[in-house]
Tab-separated table of C-alpha atoms in Angstrom:
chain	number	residue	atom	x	y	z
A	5	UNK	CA	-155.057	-49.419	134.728
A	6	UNK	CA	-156.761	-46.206	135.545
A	7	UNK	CA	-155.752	-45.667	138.963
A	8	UNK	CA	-151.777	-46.873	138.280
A	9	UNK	CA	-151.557	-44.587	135.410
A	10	UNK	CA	-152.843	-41.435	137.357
A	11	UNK	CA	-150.039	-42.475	140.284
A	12	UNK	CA	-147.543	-42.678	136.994
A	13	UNK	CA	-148.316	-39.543	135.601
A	14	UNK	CA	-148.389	-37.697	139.291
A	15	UNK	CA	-145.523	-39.150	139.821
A	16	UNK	CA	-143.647	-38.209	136.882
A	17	UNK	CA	-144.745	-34.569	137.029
A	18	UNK	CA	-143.154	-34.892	140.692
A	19	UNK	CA	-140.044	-36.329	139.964
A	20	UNK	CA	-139.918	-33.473	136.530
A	21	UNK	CA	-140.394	-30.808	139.550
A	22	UNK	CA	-137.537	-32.202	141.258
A	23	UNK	CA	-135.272	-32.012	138.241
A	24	UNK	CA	-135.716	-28.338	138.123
A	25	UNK	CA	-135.388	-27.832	141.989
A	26	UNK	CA	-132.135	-30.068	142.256
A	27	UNK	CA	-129.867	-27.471	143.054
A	28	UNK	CA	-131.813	-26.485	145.746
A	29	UNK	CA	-131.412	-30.229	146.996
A	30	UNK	CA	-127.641	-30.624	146.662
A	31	UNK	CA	-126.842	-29.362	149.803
A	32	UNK	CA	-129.884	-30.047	151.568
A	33	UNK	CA	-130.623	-33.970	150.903
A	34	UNK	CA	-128.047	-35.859	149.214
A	35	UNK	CA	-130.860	-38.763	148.797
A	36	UNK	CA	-133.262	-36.819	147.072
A	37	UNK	CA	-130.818	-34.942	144.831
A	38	UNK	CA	-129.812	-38.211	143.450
A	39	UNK	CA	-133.102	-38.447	142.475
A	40	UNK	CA	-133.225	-35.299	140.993
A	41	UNK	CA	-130.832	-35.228	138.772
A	42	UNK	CA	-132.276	-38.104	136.931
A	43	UNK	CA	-136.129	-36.109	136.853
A	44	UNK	CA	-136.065	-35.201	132.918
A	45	UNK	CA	-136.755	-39.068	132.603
A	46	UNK	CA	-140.184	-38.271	133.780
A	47	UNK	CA	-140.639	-37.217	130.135
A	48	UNK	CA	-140.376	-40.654	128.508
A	49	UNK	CA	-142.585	-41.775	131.304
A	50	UNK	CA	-145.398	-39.236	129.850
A	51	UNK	CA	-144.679	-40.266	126.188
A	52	UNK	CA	-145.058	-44.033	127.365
A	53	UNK	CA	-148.604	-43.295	129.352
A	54	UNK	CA	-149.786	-41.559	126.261
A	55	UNK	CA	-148.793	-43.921	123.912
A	56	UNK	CA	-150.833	-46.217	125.750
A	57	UNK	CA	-153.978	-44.079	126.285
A	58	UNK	CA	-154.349	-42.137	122.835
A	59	UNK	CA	-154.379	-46.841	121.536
A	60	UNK	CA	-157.149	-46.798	123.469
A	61	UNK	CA	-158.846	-43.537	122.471
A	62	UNK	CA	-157.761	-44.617	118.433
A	63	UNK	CA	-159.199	-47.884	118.546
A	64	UNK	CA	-162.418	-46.697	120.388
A	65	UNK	CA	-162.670	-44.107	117.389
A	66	UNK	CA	-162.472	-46.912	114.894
A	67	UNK	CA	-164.742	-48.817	116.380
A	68	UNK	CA	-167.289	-46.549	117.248
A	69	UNK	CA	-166.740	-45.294	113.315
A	70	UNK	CA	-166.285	-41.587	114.479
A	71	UNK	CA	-164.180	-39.485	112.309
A	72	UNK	CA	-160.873	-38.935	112.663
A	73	UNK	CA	-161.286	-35.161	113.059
A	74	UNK	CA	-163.473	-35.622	115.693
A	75	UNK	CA	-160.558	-37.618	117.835
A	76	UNK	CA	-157.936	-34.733	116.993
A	77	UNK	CA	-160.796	-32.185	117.985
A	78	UNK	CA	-160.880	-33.695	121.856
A	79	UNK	CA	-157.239	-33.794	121.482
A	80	UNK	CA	-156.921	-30.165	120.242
A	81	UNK	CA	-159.500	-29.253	123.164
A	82	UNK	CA	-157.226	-31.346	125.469
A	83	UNK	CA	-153.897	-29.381	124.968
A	84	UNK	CA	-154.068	-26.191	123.686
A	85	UNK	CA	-156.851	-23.786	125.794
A	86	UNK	CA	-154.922	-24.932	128.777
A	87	UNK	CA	-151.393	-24.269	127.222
A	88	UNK	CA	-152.571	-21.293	126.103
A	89	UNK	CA	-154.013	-20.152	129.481
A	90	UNK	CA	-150.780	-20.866	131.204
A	91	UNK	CA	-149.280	-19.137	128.691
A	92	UNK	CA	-151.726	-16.144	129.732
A	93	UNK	CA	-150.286	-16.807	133.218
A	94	UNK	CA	-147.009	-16.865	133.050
A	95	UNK	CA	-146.648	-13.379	131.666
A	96	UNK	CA	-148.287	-11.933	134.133
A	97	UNK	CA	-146.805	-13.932	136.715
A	98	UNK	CA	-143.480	-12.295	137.398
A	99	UNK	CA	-146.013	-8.629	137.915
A	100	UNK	CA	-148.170	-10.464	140.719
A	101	UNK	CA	-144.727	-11.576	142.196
A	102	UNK	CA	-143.151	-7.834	141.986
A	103	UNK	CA	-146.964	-6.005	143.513
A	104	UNK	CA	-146.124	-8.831	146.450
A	105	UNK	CA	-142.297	-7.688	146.885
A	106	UNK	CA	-143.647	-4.195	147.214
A	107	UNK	CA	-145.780	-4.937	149.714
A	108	UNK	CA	-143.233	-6.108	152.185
A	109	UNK	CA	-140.237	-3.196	150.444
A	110	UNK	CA	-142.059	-0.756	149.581
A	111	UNK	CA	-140.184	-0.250	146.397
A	112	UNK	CA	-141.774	-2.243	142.882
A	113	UNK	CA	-139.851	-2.791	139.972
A	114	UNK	CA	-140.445	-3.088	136.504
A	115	UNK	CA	-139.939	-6.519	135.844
A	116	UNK	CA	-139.153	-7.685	131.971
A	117	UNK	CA	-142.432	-7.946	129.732
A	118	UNK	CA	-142.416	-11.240	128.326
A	119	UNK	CA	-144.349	-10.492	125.036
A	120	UNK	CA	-141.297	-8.417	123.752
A	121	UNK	CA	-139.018	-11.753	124.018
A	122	UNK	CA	-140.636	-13.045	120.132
A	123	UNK	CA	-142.039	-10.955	117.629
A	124	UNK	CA	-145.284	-11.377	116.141
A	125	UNK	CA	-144.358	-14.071	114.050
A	126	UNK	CA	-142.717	-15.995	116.260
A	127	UNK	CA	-145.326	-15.756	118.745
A	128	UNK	CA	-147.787	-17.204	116.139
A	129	UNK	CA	-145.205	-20.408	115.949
A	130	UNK	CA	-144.705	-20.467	119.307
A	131	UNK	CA	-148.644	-20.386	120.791
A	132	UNK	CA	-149.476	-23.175	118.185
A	133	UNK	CA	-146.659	-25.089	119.136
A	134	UNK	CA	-145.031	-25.039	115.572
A	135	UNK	CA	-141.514	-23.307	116.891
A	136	UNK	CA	-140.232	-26.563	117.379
A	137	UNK	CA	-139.796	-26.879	113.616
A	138	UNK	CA	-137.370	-23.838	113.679
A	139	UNK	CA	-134.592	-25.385	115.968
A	140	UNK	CA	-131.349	-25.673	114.657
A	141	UNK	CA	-129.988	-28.303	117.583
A	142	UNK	CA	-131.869	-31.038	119.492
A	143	UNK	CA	-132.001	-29.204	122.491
A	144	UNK	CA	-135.844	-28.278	121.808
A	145	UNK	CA	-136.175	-26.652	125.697
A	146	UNK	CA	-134.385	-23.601	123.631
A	147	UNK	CA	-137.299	-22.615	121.411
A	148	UNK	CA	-139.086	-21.916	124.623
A	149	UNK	CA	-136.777	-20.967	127.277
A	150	UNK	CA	-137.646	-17.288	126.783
A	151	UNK	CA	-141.451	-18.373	128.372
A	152	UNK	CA	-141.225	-21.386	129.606
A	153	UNK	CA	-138.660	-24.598	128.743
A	154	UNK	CA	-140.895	-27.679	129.641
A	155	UNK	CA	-143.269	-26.576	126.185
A	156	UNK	CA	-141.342	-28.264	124.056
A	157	UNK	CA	-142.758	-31.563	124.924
A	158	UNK	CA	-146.082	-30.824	124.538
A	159	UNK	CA	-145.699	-29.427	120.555
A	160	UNK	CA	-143.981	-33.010	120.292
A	161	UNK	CA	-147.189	-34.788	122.017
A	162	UNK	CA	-149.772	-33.011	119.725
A	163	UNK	CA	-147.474	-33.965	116.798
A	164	UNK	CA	-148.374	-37.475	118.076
A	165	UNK	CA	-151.313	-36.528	117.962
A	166	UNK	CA	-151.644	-35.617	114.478
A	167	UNK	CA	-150.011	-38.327	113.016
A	168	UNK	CA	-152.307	-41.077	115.216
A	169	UNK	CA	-155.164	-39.040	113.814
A	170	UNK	CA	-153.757	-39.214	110.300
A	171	UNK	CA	-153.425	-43.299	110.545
A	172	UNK	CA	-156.988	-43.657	111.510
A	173	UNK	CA	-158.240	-42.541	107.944
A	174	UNK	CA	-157.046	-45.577	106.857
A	175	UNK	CA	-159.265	-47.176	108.586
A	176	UNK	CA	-158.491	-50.859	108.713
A	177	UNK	CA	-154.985	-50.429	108.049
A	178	UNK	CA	-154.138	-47.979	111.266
A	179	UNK	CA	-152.219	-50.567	112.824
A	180	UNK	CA	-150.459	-50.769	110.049
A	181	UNK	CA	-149.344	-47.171	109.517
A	182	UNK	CA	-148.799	-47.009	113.312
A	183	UNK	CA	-146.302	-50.022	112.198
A	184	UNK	CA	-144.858	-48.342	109.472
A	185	UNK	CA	-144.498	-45.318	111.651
A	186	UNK	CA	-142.415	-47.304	114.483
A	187	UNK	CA	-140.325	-49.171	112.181
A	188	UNK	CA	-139.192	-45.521	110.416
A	189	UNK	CA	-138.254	-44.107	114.122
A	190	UNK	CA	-136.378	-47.000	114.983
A	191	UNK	CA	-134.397	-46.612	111.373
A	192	UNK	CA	-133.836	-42.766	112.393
A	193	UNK	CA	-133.111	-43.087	115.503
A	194	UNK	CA	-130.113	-46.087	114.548
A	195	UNK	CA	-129.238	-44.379	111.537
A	196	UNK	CA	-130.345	-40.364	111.675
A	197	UNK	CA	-132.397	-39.886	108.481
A	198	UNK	CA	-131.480	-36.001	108.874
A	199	UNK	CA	-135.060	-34.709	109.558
A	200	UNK	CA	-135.324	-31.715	111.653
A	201	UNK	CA	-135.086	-32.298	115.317
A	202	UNK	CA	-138.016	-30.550	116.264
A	203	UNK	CA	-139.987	-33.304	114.306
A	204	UNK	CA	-141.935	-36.063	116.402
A	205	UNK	CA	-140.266	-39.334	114.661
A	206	UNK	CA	-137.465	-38.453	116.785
A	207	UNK	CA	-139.536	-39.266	119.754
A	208	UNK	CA	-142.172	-41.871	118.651
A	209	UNK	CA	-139.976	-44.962	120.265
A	210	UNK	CA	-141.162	-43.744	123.641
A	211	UNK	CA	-145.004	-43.618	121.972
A	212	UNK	CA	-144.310	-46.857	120.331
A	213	UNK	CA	-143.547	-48.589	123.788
A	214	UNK	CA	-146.996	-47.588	125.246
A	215	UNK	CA	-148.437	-48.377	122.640
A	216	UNK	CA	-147.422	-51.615	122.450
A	217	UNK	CA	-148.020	-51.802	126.117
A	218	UNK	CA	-151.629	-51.129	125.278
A	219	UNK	CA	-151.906	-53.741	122.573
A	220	UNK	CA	-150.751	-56.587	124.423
A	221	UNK	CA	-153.540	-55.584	127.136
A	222	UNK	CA	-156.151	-55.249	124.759
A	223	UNK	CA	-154.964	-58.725	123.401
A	224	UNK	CA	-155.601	-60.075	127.100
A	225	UNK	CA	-152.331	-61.761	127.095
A	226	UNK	CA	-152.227	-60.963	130.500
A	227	UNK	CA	-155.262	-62.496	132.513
A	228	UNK	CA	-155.535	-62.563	136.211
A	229	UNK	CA	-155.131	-66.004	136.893
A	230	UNK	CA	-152.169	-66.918	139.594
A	231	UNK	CA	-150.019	-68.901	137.396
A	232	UNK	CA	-150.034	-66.111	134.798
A	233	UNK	CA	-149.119	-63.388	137.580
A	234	UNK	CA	-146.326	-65.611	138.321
A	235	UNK	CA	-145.076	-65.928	134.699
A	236	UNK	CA	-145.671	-62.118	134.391
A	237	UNK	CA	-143.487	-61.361	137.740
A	238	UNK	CA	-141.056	-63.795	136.252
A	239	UNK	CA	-140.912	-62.596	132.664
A	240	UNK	CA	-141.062	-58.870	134.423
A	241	UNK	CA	-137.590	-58.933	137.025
A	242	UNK	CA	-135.921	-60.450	133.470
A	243	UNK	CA	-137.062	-57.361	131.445
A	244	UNK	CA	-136.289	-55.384	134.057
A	245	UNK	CA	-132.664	-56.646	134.682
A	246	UNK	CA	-131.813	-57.146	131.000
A	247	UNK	CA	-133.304	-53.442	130.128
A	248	UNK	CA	-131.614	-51.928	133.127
A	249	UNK	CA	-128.290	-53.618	132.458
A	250	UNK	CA	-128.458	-52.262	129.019
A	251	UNK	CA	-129.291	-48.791	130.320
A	252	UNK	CA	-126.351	-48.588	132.327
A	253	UNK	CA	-124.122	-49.996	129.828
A	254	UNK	CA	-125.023	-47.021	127.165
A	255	UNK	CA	-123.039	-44.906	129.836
A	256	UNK	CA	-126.119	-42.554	129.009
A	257	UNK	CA	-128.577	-42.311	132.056
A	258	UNK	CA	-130.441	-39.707	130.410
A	259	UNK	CA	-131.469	-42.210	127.691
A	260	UNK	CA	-135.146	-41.992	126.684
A	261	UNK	CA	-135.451	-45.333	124.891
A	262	UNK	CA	-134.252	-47.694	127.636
A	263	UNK	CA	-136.035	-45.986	130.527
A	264	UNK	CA	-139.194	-46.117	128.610
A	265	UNK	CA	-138.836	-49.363	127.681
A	266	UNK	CA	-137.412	-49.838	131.574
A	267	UNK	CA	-140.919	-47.702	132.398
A	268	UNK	CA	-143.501	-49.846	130.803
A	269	UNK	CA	-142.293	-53.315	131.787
A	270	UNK	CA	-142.494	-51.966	135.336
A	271	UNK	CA	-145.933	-51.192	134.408
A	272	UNK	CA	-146.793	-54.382	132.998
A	273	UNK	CA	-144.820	-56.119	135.751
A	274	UNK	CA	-147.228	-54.373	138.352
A	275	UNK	CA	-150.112	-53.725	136.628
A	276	UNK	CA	-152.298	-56.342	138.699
A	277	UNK	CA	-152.009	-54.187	141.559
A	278	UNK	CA	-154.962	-52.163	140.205
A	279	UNK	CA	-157.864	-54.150	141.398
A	280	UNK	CA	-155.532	-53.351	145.036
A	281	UNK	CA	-155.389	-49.824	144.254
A	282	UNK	CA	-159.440	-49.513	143.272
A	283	UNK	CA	-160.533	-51.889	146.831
A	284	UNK	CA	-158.234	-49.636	148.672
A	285	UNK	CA	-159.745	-46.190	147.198
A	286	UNK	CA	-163.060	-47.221	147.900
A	287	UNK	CA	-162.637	-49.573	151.291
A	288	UNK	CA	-159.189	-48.484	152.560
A	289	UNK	CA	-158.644	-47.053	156.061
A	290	UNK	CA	-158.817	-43.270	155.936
A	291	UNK	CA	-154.987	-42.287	155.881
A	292	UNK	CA	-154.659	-44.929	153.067
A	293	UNK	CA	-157.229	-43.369	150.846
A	294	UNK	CA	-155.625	-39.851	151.853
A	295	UNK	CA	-152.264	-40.759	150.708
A	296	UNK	CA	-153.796	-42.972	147.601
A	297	UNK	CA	-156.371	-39.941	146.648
A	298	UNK	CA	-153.496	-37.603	146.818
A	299	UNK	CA	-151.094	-39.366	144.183
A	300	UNK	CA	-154.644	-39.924	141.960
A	301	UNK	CA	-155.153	-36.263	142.691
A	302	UNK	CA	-151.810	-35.525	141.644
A	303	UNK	CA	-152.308	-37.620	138.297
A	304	UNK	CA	-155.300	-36.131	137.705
A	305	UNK	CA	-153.621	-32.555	137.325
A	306	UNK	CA	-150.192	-33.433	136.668
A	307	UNK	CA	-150.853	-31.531	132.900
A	308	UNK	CA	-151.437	-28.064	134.913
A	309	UNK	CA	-148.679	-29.271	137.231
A	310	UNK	CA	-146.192	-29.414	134.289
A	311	UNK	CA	-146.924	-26.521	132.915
A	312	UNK	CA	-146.685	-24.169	135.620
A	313	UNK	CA	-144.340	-25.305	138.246
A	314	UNK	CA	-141.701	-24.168	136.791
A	315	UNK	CA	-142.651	-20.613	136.888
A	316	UNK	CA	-145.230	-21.109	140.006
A	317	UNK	CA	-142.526	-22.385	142.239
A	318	UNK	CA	-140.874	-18.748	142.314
A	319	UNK	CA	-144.452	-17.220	143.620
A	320	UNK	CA	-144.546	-19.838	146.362
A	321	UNK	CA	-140.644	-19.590	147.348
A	322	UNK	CA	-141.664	-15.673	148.148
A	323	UNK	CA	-144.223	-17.078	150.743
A	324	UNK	CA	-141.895	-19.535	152.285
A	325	UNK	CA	-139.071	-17.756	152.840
A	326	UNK	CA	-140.921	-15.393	155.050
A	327	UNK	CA	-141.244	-18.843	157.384
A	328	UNK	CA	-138.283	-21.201	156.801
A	329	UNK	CA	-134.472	-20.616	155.954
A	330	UNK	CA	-133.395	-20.786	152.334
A	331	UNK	CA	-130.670	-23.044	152.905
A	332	UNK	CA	-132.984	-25.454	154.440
A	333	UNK	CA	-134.789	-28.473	153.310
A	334	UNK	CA	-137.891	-27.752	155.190
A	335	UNK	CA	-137.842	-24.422	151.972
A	336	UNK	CA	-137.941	-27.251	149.018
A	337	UNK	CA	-140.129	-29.288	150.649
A	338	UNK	CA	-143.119	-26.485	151.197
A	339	UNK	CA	-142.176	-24.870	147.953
A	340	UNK	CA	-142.956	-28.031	146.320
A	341	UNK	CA	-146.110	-28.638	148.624
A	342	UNK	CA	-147.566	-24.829	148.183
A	343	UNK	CA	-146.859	-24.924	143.887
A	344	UNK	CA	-149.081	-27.779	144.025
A	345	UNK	CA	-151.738	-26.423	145.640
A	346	UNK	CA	-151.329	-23.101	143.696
A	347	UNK	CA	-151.739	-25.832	140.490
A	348	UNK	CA	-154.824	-26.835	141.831
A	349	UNK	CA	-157.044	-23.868	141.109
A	350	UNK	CA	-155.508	-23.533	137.594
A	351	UNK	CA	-156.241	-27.618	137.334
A	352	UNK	CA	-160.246	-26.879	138.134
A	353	UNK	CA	-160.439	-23.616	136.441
A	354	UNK	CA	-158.948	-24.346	133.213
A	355	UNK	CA	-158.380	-27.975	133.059
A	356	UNK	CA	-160.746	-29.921	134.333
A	357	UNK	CA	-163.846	-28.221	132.034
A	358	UNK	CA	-161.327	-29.537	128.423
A	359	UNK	CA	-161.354	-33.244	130.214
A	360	UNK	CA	-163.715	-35.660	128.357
A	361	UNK	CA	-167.043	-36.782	130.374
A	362	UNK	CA	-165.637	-40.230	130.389
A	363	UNK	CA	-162.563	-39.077	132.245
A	364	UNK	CA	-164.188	-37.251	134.482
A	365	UNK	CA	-166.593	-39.596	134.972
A	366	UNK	CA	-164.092	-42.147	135.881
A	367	UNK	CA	-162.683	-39.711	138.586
A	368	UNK	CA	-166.049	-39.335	140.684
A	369	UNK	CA	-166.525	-43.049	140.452
């Protein structure tokens, strides 16, 4: 499900853009502010794709007999030069966006240094991702609000990290752990066990879904014979309904569990639309394998994407406002566009060179 999964996780870094741009929508497109207020859901939907991946990765390390340090090294590699180079960048971000003001005022302003908002200390925490472990609430976007909010998930994936990397020195008895593991968040998370919030077994039933998602691919129980399809499409709208019915009925429509659990039966659901996807990338007409290349594209650097639009998105609204009116939809729209393509240079810079061969491999195909 290569292709699907990069058009997931582009379009979950989208719809996480949204959420942060919805007040700009509220008076400009009712349609797509609905939307937006719903775009912190986009989180579970990362937590579910990498659930399903790092199975993948985990068994491949078992089986290949590889040590278990050598699967949280790529992981280490994966997360935390880029974090820390967008780190690098956001400091200095809100200078380059004061030297541009100048330019057009003639007046520049000190803006606030960023490095004085932690002390040393906390810096140390907070640059290897550990400042999760100091919050006193569950609202984890708090321990890094001062830099940038949307960190707090990624010190919760490497935690997954860690602990997948911890099962696989047992060897034989990973899925087992990973078991053991599941069975304790669902406990917690039905009956708090009183750990600290910034802890991952808070957030492991959204990694337990995709990985179960992975498991019952590996286990071929899906094949791609018609009268399975059907079953699948059958057993899928049932999910779908029962999970969504569910959903609503929490009264809670921020719910992680249920819309990752809503997430990955869609997946399943649709997931033989990737031999469609693949034909079309490679034999499509060429505004299909524009629009299909973009979403991949999208995918592909929705990591830089999340890290930076937040703070990128202020850089780009500078630009646009010299063209469009504020108040206008037009403004979102080509603030949104012009972030992305101000991700993309981070993306090949920074990125791309921490992505495994295989990936990237996969990508030129």
């Amino acid at each position: 499900m290569v292709v699907l999964l990069e058009i997931a996780r582009g379009l979950a870094a989208l719809w996480v853009f949204l959420y942060h741009v919805q007040d700009n929508l509220r008076d400009t497109s009712l349609f797509l502010y609905s939307i937006a207020q719903y775009g912190n859901l986009g989180v579970p939907m990362f937590f579910v794709i990498s659930g399903f991946v790092i199975t993948y990765s985990a068994e491949s390390t078992l089986k290949k007999q590889q040590s278990p340090l050598f699967f949280l090294k790529k992981r280490f590699l994966r997360i935390y030069p880029v974090f820390w180079a967008s780190v690098l960048l956001v400091i200095l971000l809100p200078y380059t966006v004061e030297v541009l003001s100048m330019l057009k005022s003639g007046r520049y302003q000190e803006p606030v240094n960023l490095i004085y908002e932690y002390s040393l200390s906390e810096w140390a925490h907070f640059l290897m991702l550990t400042k999760v472990f100091f919050a006193n609430t569950a609202y984890l976007p708090a321990e890094f609000s001062q830099i940038n909010a949307v960190y707090w998930t990624i010190a919760i994936e490497f935690q997954f990290y860690l602990i997948v990397c911890l099962g696989l020195y047992f060897r034989r008895y990973y899925r087992h752990f990973i078991v053991l593991m599941s069975v304790l968040s669902f406990i917690n998370m039905l009956n708090p066990l009183g750990v600290n919030y910034g802890l991952f077994i808070h957030y492991w039933p959204s990694f337990c879904i995709g990985i179960a998602l992975a498991y019952v691919f590996k286990a071929r129980w899906i094949q791609g014979e018609i009268a399975v399809n059907k079953a699948r499409i059958g057993w899928g709208v049932l999910s779908l309904t029962c999970i969504l019915c569910i959903w609503l009925l929490t009264n809670d429509p921020s719910e992680y569990l249920w819309f990752a659990l809503l997430f990955a039966s869609l997946l399943w659901m649709i997931s033989p639309i990737e031999n469609v996807l693949v034909k079309l990338e490679h034999f499509g007409g060429k505004a299909a394998k524009f629009l299909l290349g973009a979403f991949v594209a999208l995918g592909a650097m929705s990591y830089s994407v999340y890290l930076l639009h937040g703070k990128l998105q202020f850089l780009s609204a500078l630009f646009v406002r010299q063209i469009v009116n504020e108040s206008s939809l037009a403004f979102v729209l080509l603030t949104i566009l012009l972030t992305l393509l101000l991700c993309y240079p981070f993306y090949l810079l920074v990125e791309r060179p921490f992505m495994s061969s295989s990936y990237k491999s996969v990508k030129n195909s």
